[in-house]
Amino acid sequence: MPAIATDSSIPARPQASSGLVERLRAIAGRRHVLVGDKATRAYRRGYRFGDGPVLAVVQPGSLVEQWRVLRACVEAGVIVIAQAANTGLTGGSTPDGAYDRPVVIVSMRRLSGIHLIREGKQVVCLPGATLYDLEAKLRPLGREPHSVIGSSCIGASVMGGICNNSGGALVRRGPAYSELTLYARVDDRGRLELVNHLGIALGTDPETMLARLERGSFTPGEVSAAEDRSASDHNYADHVREIDAETPARFNADPSRLFEASGSAGKVMLFAVRLDTFPRDEATRAFYIGTNDPAELTALRRAMLGSFANLPVAGEYLHRDCFDIAARYGKDTYLAIRKFGTDRLPLLFAAKAKVDALPFLPAHLSDKVMQWVADRLPQHLPARLLDYRDRFEHHLMLRMADEGIAEASAWLESHFPSTSGAFFECTPEEAEAAFLHRFAAAGAAIRYRAVHAREVEDIVALDIALPRNCEDWVEQLPPEIEHPILHKLYYGHFLCHVFHQDYIVAKGTDCGALEQAMLPLLDRRGAEYPAEHNVGHLYTAKPSLREHYQALDPCNMFNPGIGHTHRHACHPHTSQPGAAG
């Protein structure tokens, strides 16, 4: 079976884009081709950052339609930005400013299929499948996907995780990764190719292959074991244990985890990805640790990664200042999940986006109304969490499974209480509250910015990975950098040494200059950034990442400008910036 099907009928030099909108409407239907600022707003604006004009937003209803839409865009010579859920934090699936060609966003939200293969030990996910969809599909089998907490609550896509090498909170599983994918690319001659590296025999004609895949019309015998390719990062559990290594455990530009669609950041168009699934832990317990001495958490981390027989499931960190901001400005998110569940939250976010898009309403009205309501609701956090907030600056939520529960309990009891810290074993209700509160912290800064728009210029959001051997992990900013910062919010995946650092910055501050002043400080600490949300339009892609993008997309048709790369079209054969003729 050929791995690559090339559409040789597409001209090497693109034709004019005039008439493209009508052609897209003929493919996907008029109601699924959006034009105009109002209709496209929810798709061309990022969750946190990114915005720019688009020619159209197309919502294909099948993989064959997705292929035909892409083919029309290649022929017209336009830019294509593939978008799954648009829940990224660095603007990586939306336009950003102006380009040298029209932009078409291809939204995958209608393409949400999932196929179980190999008795559920693996899955094939289509472009619009969300982490929540995958969790629900696997739950009856007693299995889980790569990531099960955090971004799954707001509808993040499976495919977005692969394209961005997203990390997630689960210590044993590492970044989202697969070498088994089905994707389209444009080669250095301008020819559209469909690359089948799924390990499933689907034929040779692109439309036949895609139709079969979407229907699940393949037999177990056509699914190969694909032993030469991985559907997850099999080595991460050992990798994260190397606590004396001078490099971080995981970060987006790690060359060892850049493979075709994995880490592609939209430089190809992905049609399907094949992934491993994981047995669900039979029993779990959560422990809540508080301390005023960060060295105590360092000792805990080194002991658990370096000598425990059983790795923790998760270890989530929260600084007290972040606890406070999340307790108020993440309260409605917390309560919405508790009341409606994670499956309803994407609908609530979509409804909010529609309200925000109404031109006659004041800016941030929905955020201000929801915050007004949240402020008047009763206290939502358990008493023991609030008590630890008052007593301790640093908070760690630790989840253990099966034999690891007794192992962790024994270690904690031998080290706490101390002069600086203490711990308790959570009830199921406290455990749910603690991890949900940690999740709510991720959006709290955005709400604060909306509610306090007169005082806040913007958010500087850094996503960093510290070396595995780093013991001095608490950031100390010089006064000249700290002065314009209203609030510093530190939270993250402590055992992997991945931290999210959100700085709420005072009005009138040059946030870009402030961020640039922070980066040399991170470089001196040996940090890598970004760690798991990818470069988007906020970070500069490092050489290994640039080379990966260039190899995938030599004509610079897909998501140009990502990682501050150049935005211009490249001539076929040369891959050098130039006008597309």
Coordinates of C-alpha atoms in Angstrom, one line a residue:
M1 CA 0.0 0.0 0.0
P2 CA 1.5 3.4 -1.0
A3 CA 2.0 5.6 2.0
I4 CA 1.5 8.8 -0.1
A5 CA -1.3 9.6 -2.6
T6 CA -0.4 12.7 -4.7
D7 CA -3.1 14.8 -6.4
S8 CA -1.2 15.6 -9.6
S9 CA -4.1 17.6 -11.1
I10 CA -3.4 20.6 -8.8
P11 CA -1.2 23.2 -10.6
A12 CA 2.2 23.8 -9.2
R13 CA 1.6 27.6 -9.4
P14 CA -1.7 28.6 -7.7
Q15 CA -4.6 30.2 -9.5
A16 CA -6.4 33.4 -8.4
S17 CA -8.5 33.1 -5.2
S18 CA -11.5 34.9 -6.9
G19 CA -14.6 32.7 -6.7
L20 CA -13.1 30.6 -3.9
V21 CA -15.9 31.4 -1.5
E22 CA -18.6 30.2 -3.9
R23 CA -16.6 27.1 -4.6
L24 CA -16.3 26.4 -0.8
R25 CA -20.0 26.8 -0.5
A26 CA -20.6 24.3 -3.2
I27 CA -18.4 21.8 -1.3
A28 CA -19.6 22.3 2.3
G29 CA -23.0 24.1 1.9
R30 CA -23.7 27.8 2.2
R31 CA -24.6 27.7 5.9
H32 CA -21.2 26.1 6.7
V33 CA -19.1 28.8 5.0
L34 CA -18.9 31.9 7.1
V35 CA -17.8 35.3 5.9
G36 CA -17.7 38.8 7.4
D37 CA -16.3 40.0 10.7
K38 CA -19.4 39.2 12.8
A39 CA -19.9 35.6 11.5
T40 CA -16.2 34.7 11.8
R41 CA -15.3 36.4 15.0
A42 CA -15.5 33.3 17.3
Y43 CA -13.1 31.4 14.9
R44 CA -10.6 34.2 14.0
R45 CA -10.0 35.3 17.6
G46 CA -8.0 33.1 19.9
Y47 CA -9.1 32.1 23.4
R48 CA -6.4 34.4 24.9
F49 CA -4.5 35.9 22.0
G50 CA -4.6 36.3 18.2
D51 CA -6.9 38.0 15.8
G52 CA -6.9 38.9 12.1
P53 CA -9.0 39.1 9.0
V54 CA -10.1 36.0 7.1
L55 CA -11.6 35.4 3.7
A56 CA -13.9 32.7 5.1
V57 CA -14.3 30.1 7.8
V58 CA -15.3 26.7 6.4
Q59 CA -16.9 23.9 8.4
P60 CA -16.6 20.7 6.4
G61 CA -19.1 17.9 7.4
S62 CA -17.0 14.9 6.3
L63 CA -13.4 14.0 5.7
V64 CA -14.1 14.0 2.0
E65 CA -15.4 17.6 2.2
Q66 CA -12.3 18.5 4.3
W67 CA -10.1 17.1 1.5
R68 CA -12.1 19.0 -1.2
V69 CA -11.9 22.2 0.7
L70 CA -8.2 21.9 1.1
R71 CA -7.8 21.1 -2.6
A72 CA -9.8 24.2 -3.5
C73 CA -7.6 26.3 -1.2
V74 CA -4.4 24.9 -2.6
E75 CA -5.6 25.7 -6.2
A76 CA -6.5 29.2 -5.1
G77 CA -3.2 29.9 -3.4
V78 CA -4.6 31.0 -0.1
I79 CA -3.4 30.5 3.4
V80 CA -5.0 27.6 5.3
I81 CA -5.3 27.6 9.1
A82 CA -6.7 24.3 10.4
Q83 CA -8.6 24.8 13.6
A84 CA -10.0 22.1 15.9
A85 CA -11.5 23.6 19.1
N86 CA -9.7 27.0 19.3
T87 CA -9.0 26.5 23.0
G88 CA -5.2 27.2 22.7
L89 CA -3.6 29.8 24.9
T90 CA -1.0 31.2 22.5
G91 CA -3.1 32.0 19.4
G92 CA -1.7 29.2 17.4
S93 CA -4.9 28.3 15.5
T94 CA -6.1 31.7 14.6
P95 CA -4.7 34.4 12.3
D96 CA -2.5 37.2 13.8
G97 CA -2.4 40.4 11.9
A98 CA -1.9 40.8 8.2
Y99 CA -0.6 38.3 5.6
D100 CA 0.4 38.4 1.9
R101 CA -2.5 36.2 0.8
P102 CA -6.1 35.7 1.9
V103 CA -6.7 33.4 4.9
V104 CA -9.2 30.6 5.1
I105 CA -9.8 28.9 8.5
V106 CA -11.0 25.3 8.2
S107 CA -12.9 24.4 11.3
M108 CA -13.1 20.7 12.2
R109 CA -15.8 20.9 14.9
R110 CA -18.3 18.8 12.8
L111 CA -15.8 16.0 12.4
S112 CA -16.0 14.3 15.8
G113 CA -15.7 10.6 15.1
I114 CA -13.7 8.1 17.1
H115 CA -13.0 4.5 16.2
L116 CA -11.9 1.9 18.7
I117 CA -9.3 -0.5 17.4
R118 CA -7.3 -3.4 18.9
E119 CA -10.0 -4.1 21.5
G120 CA -9.9 -0.5 22.7
K121 CA -6.2 -0.5 23.5
Q122 CA -5.9 2.1 20.7
V123 CA -8.2 4.6 19.0
V124 CA -8.4 6.5 15.8
C125 CA -9.7 10.0 16.3
L126 CA -11.0 12.3 13.6
P127 CA -10.1 16.1 13.6
G128 CA -13.0 17.3 15.8
A129 CA -12.9 14.7 18.5
T130 CA -12.5 16.2 21.9
L131 CA -10.8 14.8 25.0
Y132 CA -14.2 14.7 26.6
D133 CA -15.6 12.6 23.7
L134 CA -12.7 10.2 24.1
E135 CA -13.0 9.9 27.8
A136 CA -16.7 9.0 27.4
K137 CA -15.9 6.5 24.7
L138 CA -13.3 4.7 26.8
R139 CA -15.1 4.8 30.2
P140 CA -17.2 1.6 29.6
L141 CA -14.0 -0.2 28.7
G142 CA -12.2 0.8 32.0
R143 CA -9.6 2.7 30.0
E144 CA -8.5 6.4 29.7
P145 CA -6.9 8.7 27.1
H146 CA -3.6 10.4 27.4
S147 CA -5.1 13.3 29.3
V148 CA -8.1 13.2 31.5
I149 CA -8.1 16.4 33.6
G150 CA -7.7 20.1 32.9
S151 CA -8.3 21.2 29.3
S152 CA -10.7 18.4 28.6
C153 CA -13.2 20.4 30.6
I154 CA -13.4 23.2 28.0
G155 CA -13.6 21.0 24.9
A156 CA -10.0 20.8 23.9
S157 CA -9.4 18.6 20.9
V158 CA -7.4 15.4 20.8
M159 CA -5.8 16.5 17.6
G160 CA -4.8 19.9 19.0
G161 CA -2.8 18.1 21.7
I162 CA -0.9 16.1 19.1
C163 CA -0.1 19.1 16.9
N164 CA 1.1 21.0 19.9
N165 CA 2.8 18.2 21.9
S166 CA 0.6 19.3 24.8
G167 CA 1.7 18.0 28.1
G168 CA -1.2 17.6 30.5
A169 CA -1.2 16.9 34.2
L170 CA -0.6 13.1 34.2
V171 CA 3.0 12.4 35.3
R172 CA 3.3 8.9 33.9
R173 CA 2.2 9.7 30.3
G174 CA 4.2 12.8 29.2
P175 CA 3.3 14.9 26.2
A176 CA 0.7 14.0 23.7
Y177 CA 2.5 12.1 20.9
S178 CA 1.9 9.8 18.0
E179 CA 3.8 8.6 14.9
L180 CA 0.6 7.1 13.4
T181 CA -1.3 9.7 11.6
L182 CA -3.1 10.5 8.3
Y183 CA -2.4 14.0 7.0
A184 CA -2.2 16.2 3.9
R185 CA 0.7 18.4 3.0
V186 CA 1.9 20.4 0.0
D187 CA 5.3 19.4 -1.3
D188 CA 8.1 21.6 -2.6
R189 CA 6.5 21.5 -6.1
G190 CA 3.2 22.7 -4.9
R191 CA 1.5 19.3 -5.1
L192 CA -1.1 18.2 -2.6
E193 CA -0.3 14.8 -1.0
L194 CA -2.3 12.6 1.4
V195 CA 0.1 10.7 3.6
N196 CA -1.2 7.6 5.2
H197 CA 0.9 6.6 8.2
L198 CA -2.0 5.3 10.3
G199 CA -1.0 1.7 9.8
I200 CA -4.4 1.0 8.4
A201 CA -4.8 -0.2 4.8
L202 CA -7.4 2.1 3.2
G203 CA -6.5 2.0 -0.5
T204 CA -4.8 4.6 -2.8
D205 CA -7.5 7.1 -3.9
P206 CA -7.7 10.0 -1.4
E207 CA -11.5 10.3 -1.4
T208 CA -12.1 6.6 -1.1
M209 CA -9.5 6.3 1.7
L210 CA -11.1 9.2 3.7
A211 CA -14.7 7.9 3.2
R212 CA -13.7 4.4 4.4
L213 CA -11.9 5.8 7.4
E214 CA -14.7 8.0 8.5
R215 CA -17.2 5.1 8.2
G216 CA -14.9 2.8 10.0
S217 CA -15.0 0.5 7.0
F218 CA -11.9 -1.4 7.6
T219 CA -11.3 -4.9 9.1
P220 CA -9.1 -5.8 12.1
G221 CA -6.9 -7.5 9.5
E222 CA -6.3 -4.2 7.7
V223 CA -5.0 -2.6 11.0
S224 CA -1.3 -3.4 11.3
A225 CA 0.5 -3.7 14.7
A226 CA 2.7 -0.9 13.5
E227 CA 5.5 -2.0 15.8
D228 CA 8.0 0.3 14.2
R229 CA 5.9 3.4 15.2
S230 CA 4.6 4.7 18.5
A231 CA 1.2 5.9 19.4
S232 CA 2.3 7.5 22.7
D233 CA 5.5 8.5 24.4
H234 CA 6.5 5.1 25.8
N235 CA 9.7 6.4 27.5
Y236 CA 8.4 9.3 29.5
A237 CA 7.9 7.6 32.8
D238 CA 11.6 6.7 32.9
H239 CA 12.6 10.1 31.4
V240 CA 10.9 12.1 34.1
R241 CA 12.6 10.1 36.9
E242 CA 16.0 11.4 35.8
I243 CA 16.0 14.0 38.5
D244 CA 19.7 14.9 38.1
A245 CA 19.4 15.7 34.4
E246 CA 20.3 19.2 33.3
T247 CA 17.5 19.4 30.8
P248 CA 13.7 19.7 31.3
A249 CA 11.5 16.7 31.2
R250 CA 9.3 18.0 28.4
F251 CA 9.0 21.1 26.2
N252 CA 7.5 21.9 22.8
A253 CA 10.8 22.2 20.8
D254 CA 12.3 18.9 22.1
P255 CA 13.7 17.4 18.9
S256 CA 13.0 13.9 20.2
R257 CA 9.2 14.5 20.1
L258 CA 8.9 16.3 16.7
F259 CA 7.7 13.7 14.2
E260 CA 5.5 14.5 11.2
A261 CA 2.2 15.7 12.6
S262 CA 3.4 15.6 16.3
G263 CA 4.5 19.1 17.1
S264 CA 3.4 20.3 13.6
A265 CA 1.4 23.3 15.0
G266 CA -0.9 23.2 11.9
K267 CA 1.9 23.1 9.3
V268 CA 0.0 20.1 7.8
M269 CA -3.7 19.3 7.7
L270 CA -4.5 16.3 9.9
F271 CA -7.3 14.0 9.1
A272 CA -6.8 11.3 11.7
V273 CA -4.5 10.2 14.5
R274 CA -4.0 6.8 16.1
L275 CA -3.4 6.8 19.8
D276 CA -2.8 4.4 22.7
T277 CA -5.3 4.2 25.5
F278 CA -4.5 3.3 29.2
P279 CA -6.0 1.1 31.9
R280 CA -7.9 3.2 34.5
D281 CA -6.4 3.0 38.0
E282 CA -8.5 0.8 40.3
A283 CA -8.2 3.1 43.3
T284 CA -6.8 6.6 43.8
R285 CA -6.3 8.9 46.8
A286 CA -5.4 12.6 46.9
F287 CA -3.2 14.3 49.4
Y288 CA -3.0 18.1 50.0
I289 CA 0.3 19.5 51.1
G290 CA 1.0 23.0 52.3
T291 CA 4.3 24.6 53.2
N292 CA 6.0 27.9 53.6
D293 CA 9.4 26.4 52.7
P294 CA 9.7 25.4 49.0
A295 CA 12.6 23.2 49.8
E296 CA 10.1 20.8 51.4
L297 CA 8.3 20.4 48.1
T298 CA 11.7 19.9 46.3
A299 CA 12.5 17.1 48.7
L300 CA 9.1 15.5 48.1
R301 CA 9.6 15.7 44.3
R302 CA 13.0 14.2 44.3
A303 CA 12.0 11.4 46.6
M304 CA 8.9 10.5 44.7
L305 CA 10.5 10.6 41.3
G306 CA 13.9 9.2 42.4
S307 CA 13.0 6.4 44.7
F308 CA 9.3 5.6 44.8
A309 CA 8.3 2.2 43.2
N310 CA 5.1 3.8 42.0
L311 CA 5.0 7.1 40.2
P312 CA 2.3 9.6 41.2
V313 CA -0.7 10.1 38.9
A314 CA -0.5 13.9 39.2
G315 CA 1.2 16.6 41.2
E316 CA -0.4 20.0 40.8
Y317 CA 1.1 23.1 42.3
L318 CA -0.7 26.4 43.3
H319 CA 0.8 29.5 44.9
R320 CA -1.3 31.2 47.5
D321 CA -1.7 34.4 45.4
C322 CA -3.0 32.2 42.5
F323 CA -5.2 30.4 45.0
D324 CA -6.8 33.7 45.9
I325 CA -7.4 34.9 42.3
A326 CA -8.8 31.5 41.3
A327 CA -11.1 31.4 44.4
R328 CA -12.8 34.6 43.2
Y329 CA -12.3 34.9 39.4
G330 CA -12.5 31.2 38.7
K331 CA -15.5 30.6 41.0
D332 CA -18.2 30.5 38.3
T333 CA -16.1 28.1 36.2
Y334 CA -15.7 25.8 39.2
L335 CA -19.4 26.0 40.0
A336 CA -20.5 25.4 36.4
I337 CA -18.5 22.2 36.2
R338 CA -19.7 21.0 39.6
K339 CA -23.4 21.6 38.6
F340 CA -23.4 20.8 34.9
G341 CA -20.4 18.5 34.4
T342 CA -17.6 18.8 31.8
D343 CA -19.8 17.8 28.9
R344 CA -22.0 20.9 29.1
L345 CA -19.1 23.4 29.6
P346 CA -18.2 23.7 25.9
L347 CA -21.9 24.7 25.2
L348 CA -21.7 27.4 27.9
F349 CA -18.5 28.7 26.4
A350 CA -20.0 28.8 22.9
A351 CA -23.1 30.7 24.3
K352 CA -20.8 33.2 26.0
A353 CA -18.9 33.7 22.7
K354 CA -22.1 34.5 20.9
V355 CA -23.1 37.0 23.5
D356 CA -19.6 38.6 23.3
A357 CA -19.9 38.9 19.6
L358 CA -23.0 41.1 19.7
P359 CA -21.8 44.5 18.5
F360 CA -24.3 46.6 20.5
L361 CA -23.2 45.3 23.9
P362 CA -20.4 46.8 26.0
A363 CA -17.0 45.1 26.0
H364 CA -16.7 42.2 28.6
L365 CA -20.3 42.5 29.6
S366 CA -20.8 38.7 29.9
D367 CA -17.6 38.4 32.1
K368 CA -18.8 41.3 34.4
V369 CA -22.3 39.9 34.8
M370 CA -21.0 36.4 35.6
Q371 CA -18.5 37.8 38.0
W372 CA -21.2 39.9 39.7
V373 CA -23.3 36.7 40.2
A374 CA -20.3 34.6 41.4
D375 CA -19.4 37.2 44.0
R376 CA -22.8 36.8 45.6
L377 CA -22.9 33.1 45.8
P378 CA -21.8 31.2 49.0
Q379 CA -18.3 30.0 49.6
H380 CA -17.6 27.1 47.4
L381 CA -14.2 25.7 48.7
P382 CA -14.0 23.2 51.5
A383 CA -12.9 24.4 54.9
R384 CA -9.6 22.5 55.1
L385 CA -8.5 24.1 51.7
L386 CA -9.3 27.5 53.0
D387 CA -7.4 26.8 56.3
Y388 CA -4.3 25.8 54.3
R389 CA -4.6 28.9 52.2
D390 CA -4.3 31.0 55.4
R391 CA -1.4 29.0 56.8
F392 CA 0.7 28.2 53.8
E393 CA 2.2 30.0 50.8
H394 CA 2.8 26.9 48.6
H395 CA 0.2 24.2 47.8
L396 CA 0.6 20.8 46.2
M397 CA -2.2 18.5 45.2
L398 CA -0.9 14.9 44.9
R399 CA -2.8 12.0 43.4
M400 CA -1.6 8.5 43.9
A401 CA -3.0 5.2 42.7
D402 CA -3.2 1.6 43.9
E403 CA 0.1 0.5 45.7
G404 CA 1.4 4.1 45.5
I405 CA -1.2 5.3 48.0
A406 CA 0.4 3.5 51.0
E407 CA 3.9 4.4 49.7
A408 CA 3.0 8.2 49.6
S409 CA 1.1 8.1 52.9
A410 CA 4.1 6.6 54.7
W411 CA 6.5 9.1 53.2
L412 CA 4.3 12.1 54.0
E413 CA 3.6 10.9 57.6
S414 CA 7.4 10.6 58.2
H415 CA 8.1 14.2 57.0
F416 CA 5.0 16.2 58.1
P417 CA 3.9 18.0 60.1
S418 CA 7.1 20.1 60.1
T419 CA 7.9 23.5 61.3
S420 CA 7.0 24.8 57.9
G421 CA 4.4 22.5 56.5
A422 CA 1.6 19.9 56.9
F423 CA -0.6 17.6 54.8
F424 CA -3.9 15.8 54.9
E425 CA -5.5 13.0 53.0
C426 CA -8.5 14.4 51.1
T427 CA -12.0 13.1 51.2
P428 CA -13.4 12.4 47.7
E429 CA -15.2 15.7 47.8
E430 CA -12.1 17.6 48.9
A431 CA -10.0 15.9 46.2
E432 CA -12.5 16.9 43.5
A433 CA -12.6 20.5 44.8
A434 CA -8.8 20.8 45.1
F435 CA -8.1 19.7 41.5
L436 CA -11.1 21.6 40.1
H437 CA -9.9 24.8 41.9
R438 CA -6.4 24.2 40.3
F439 CA -8.1 23.9 36.9
A440 CA -10.1 27.1 37.4
A441 CA -6.8 29.0 38.0
A442 CA -6.0 28.7 34.3
G443 CA -8.8 31.0 33.2
A444 CA -8.8 33.3 36.3
A445 CA -6.4 35.8 34.9
I446 CA -8.5 36.3 31.8
R447 CA -11.6 37.0 33.9
Y448 CA -9.6 39.4 36.1
R449 CA -8.4 41.3 33.0
A450 CA -12.0 41.6 31.7
V451 CA -13.4 42.8 35.0
H452 CA -10.6 45.2 35.7
A453 CA -10.0 46.5 32.1
R454 CA -9.4 50.0 33.3
E455 CA -6.5 49.0 35.6
V456 CA -5.0 46.1 33.5
E457 CA -3.1 46.5 30.3
D458 CA -2.9 42.8 29.5
I459 CA -1.6 39.4 30.7
V460 CA 2.0 38.3 30.1
A461 CA 1.6 34.5 30.1
L462 CA 4.7 32.3 30.3
D463 CA 4.7 28.5 30.0
I464 CA 8.1 27.2 31.1
A465 CA 9.9 23.9 31.8
L466 CA 12.7 24.0 34.4
P467 CA 15.6 21.5 34.3
R468 CA 14.9 18.2 36.1
N469 CA 17.8 18.9 38.4
C470 CA 16.6 22.4 39.4
E471 CA 16.0 22.8 43.1
D472 CA 15.7 26.6 43.3
W473 CA 12.4 26.7 41.4
V474 CA 10.7 29.7 43.0
E475 CA 11.1 32.7 40.7
Q476 CA 12.7 36.0 42.1
L477 CA 12.1 39.0 39.8
P478 CA 14.3 42.1 40.0
P479 CA 12.4 45.2 41.2
E480 CA 12.4 47.0 37.8
I481 CA 10.6 44.0 36.2
E482 CA 8.3 43.4 39.1
H483 CA 7.2 47.0 39.5
P484 CA 4.4 47.1 36.9
I485 CA 3.0 43.7 37.8
L486 CA -0.2 43.8 39.7
H487 CA -0.4 40.0 40.4
K488 CA 1.9 37.1 39.8
L489 CA 0.0 33.8 39.3
Y490 CA 2.2 30.7 39.6
Y491 CA 0.7 27.2 39.0
G492 CA 1.6 24.1 37.2
H493 CA 2.6 20.5 36.9
F494 CA 5.2 20.3 39.7
L495 CA 6.6 16.8 39.3
C496 CA 7.3 17.4 35.6
H497 CA 8.7 20.9 36.6
V498 CA 6.4 22.6 34.1
F499 CA 5.0 26.0 35.4
H500 CA 2.4 28.4 34.1
Q501 CA 3.3 31.9 35.1
D502 CA 0.6 34.6 34.4
Y503 CA 1.5 38.2 35.2
I504 CA -1.4 40.7 35.3
V505 CA 0.2 43.9 34.2
A506 CA -0.7 47.5 35.1
K507 CA -2.3 49.9 32.5
G508 CA 0.2 51.7 30.4
T509 CA 2.9 49.0 30.5
D510 CA 4.5 47.8 27.3
C511 CA 3.8 44.1 27.8
G512 CA 5.9 42.9 24.9
A513 CA 8.9 44.7 26.3
L514 CA 8.2 43.3 29.8
E515 CA 8.1 39.8 28.4
Q516 CA 11.3 40.3 26.5
A517 CA 13.0 41.4 29.7
M518 CA 11.9 38.2 31.5
L519 CA 13.2 35.8 28.9
P520 CA 16.9 36.2 29.6
L521 CA 16.2 35.5 33.3
L522 CA 14.6 32.1 32.2
D523 CA 17.6 31.4 29.9
R524 CA 20.0 31.8 32.8
R525 CA 17.9 29.3 34.8
G526 CA 18.2 26.7 32.0
A527 CA 14.4 26.9 31.3
E528 CA 12.8 25.9 28.0
Y529 CA 9.7 27.8 26.8
P530 CA 7.0 27.2 25.9
A531 CA 6.6 24.0 27.7
E532 CA 3.3 22.6 26.5
H533 CA 1.1 25.2 24.8
N534 CA 3.4 25.6 21.8
V535 CA 4.8 28.8 20.3
G536 CA 1.6 30.2 18.8
H537 CA 2.1 33.8 17.9
L538 CA 3.7 34.7 21.3
Y539 CA 7.0 32.8 21.3
T540 CA 9.9 32.5 18.8
A541 CA 10.3 29.0 17.5
K542 CA 13.8 27.6 18.2
P543 CA 15.9 26.2 15.3
S544 CA 14.7 22.6 15.7
L545 CA 11.1 23.7 15.5
R546 CA 11.7 26.0 12.5
E547 CA 13.3 23.1 10.7
H548 CA 10.4 20.9 11.5
Y549 CA 7.9 23.4 10.1
Q550 CA 10.0 24.0 7.0
A551 CA 10.2 20.3 6.2
L552 CA 6.5 19.8 6.6
D553 CA 5.4 23.0 4.7
P554 CA 8.1 24.1 2.2
C555 CA 5.7 26.4 0.4
N556 CA 4.6 28.1 3.7
M557 CA 0.9 27.6 3.0
F558 CA -0.3 26.3 6.4
N559 CA -0.4 28.6 9.4
P560 CA 2.5 30.9 8.3
G561 CA 4.1 33.2 10.9
I562 CA 3.7 30.6 13.6
G563 CA 6.5 31.0 16.1
H564 CA 7.5 34.3 14.6
T565 CA 8.5 32.6 11.3
H566 CA 8.1 34.5 8.1
R567 CA 4.6 34.9 6.6
H568 CA 5.3 35.0 2.9
A569 CA 4.6 32.4 0.3
C570 CA 7.6 30.4 -0.9
H571 CA 8.2 29.6 -4.6
P572 CA 7.8 25.9 -5.4
H573 CA 11.2 24.2 -5.8
T574 CA 13.1 26.9 -3.8
S575 CA 11.2 27.2 -0.5
Q576 CA 12.3 30.8 -0.3
P577 CA 10.0 33.7 0.6
G578 CA 8.4 35.2 -2.5
A579 CA 5.1 36.2 -4.1
A580 CA 2.8 33.4 -5.1
G581 CA 2.2 33.9 -8.8

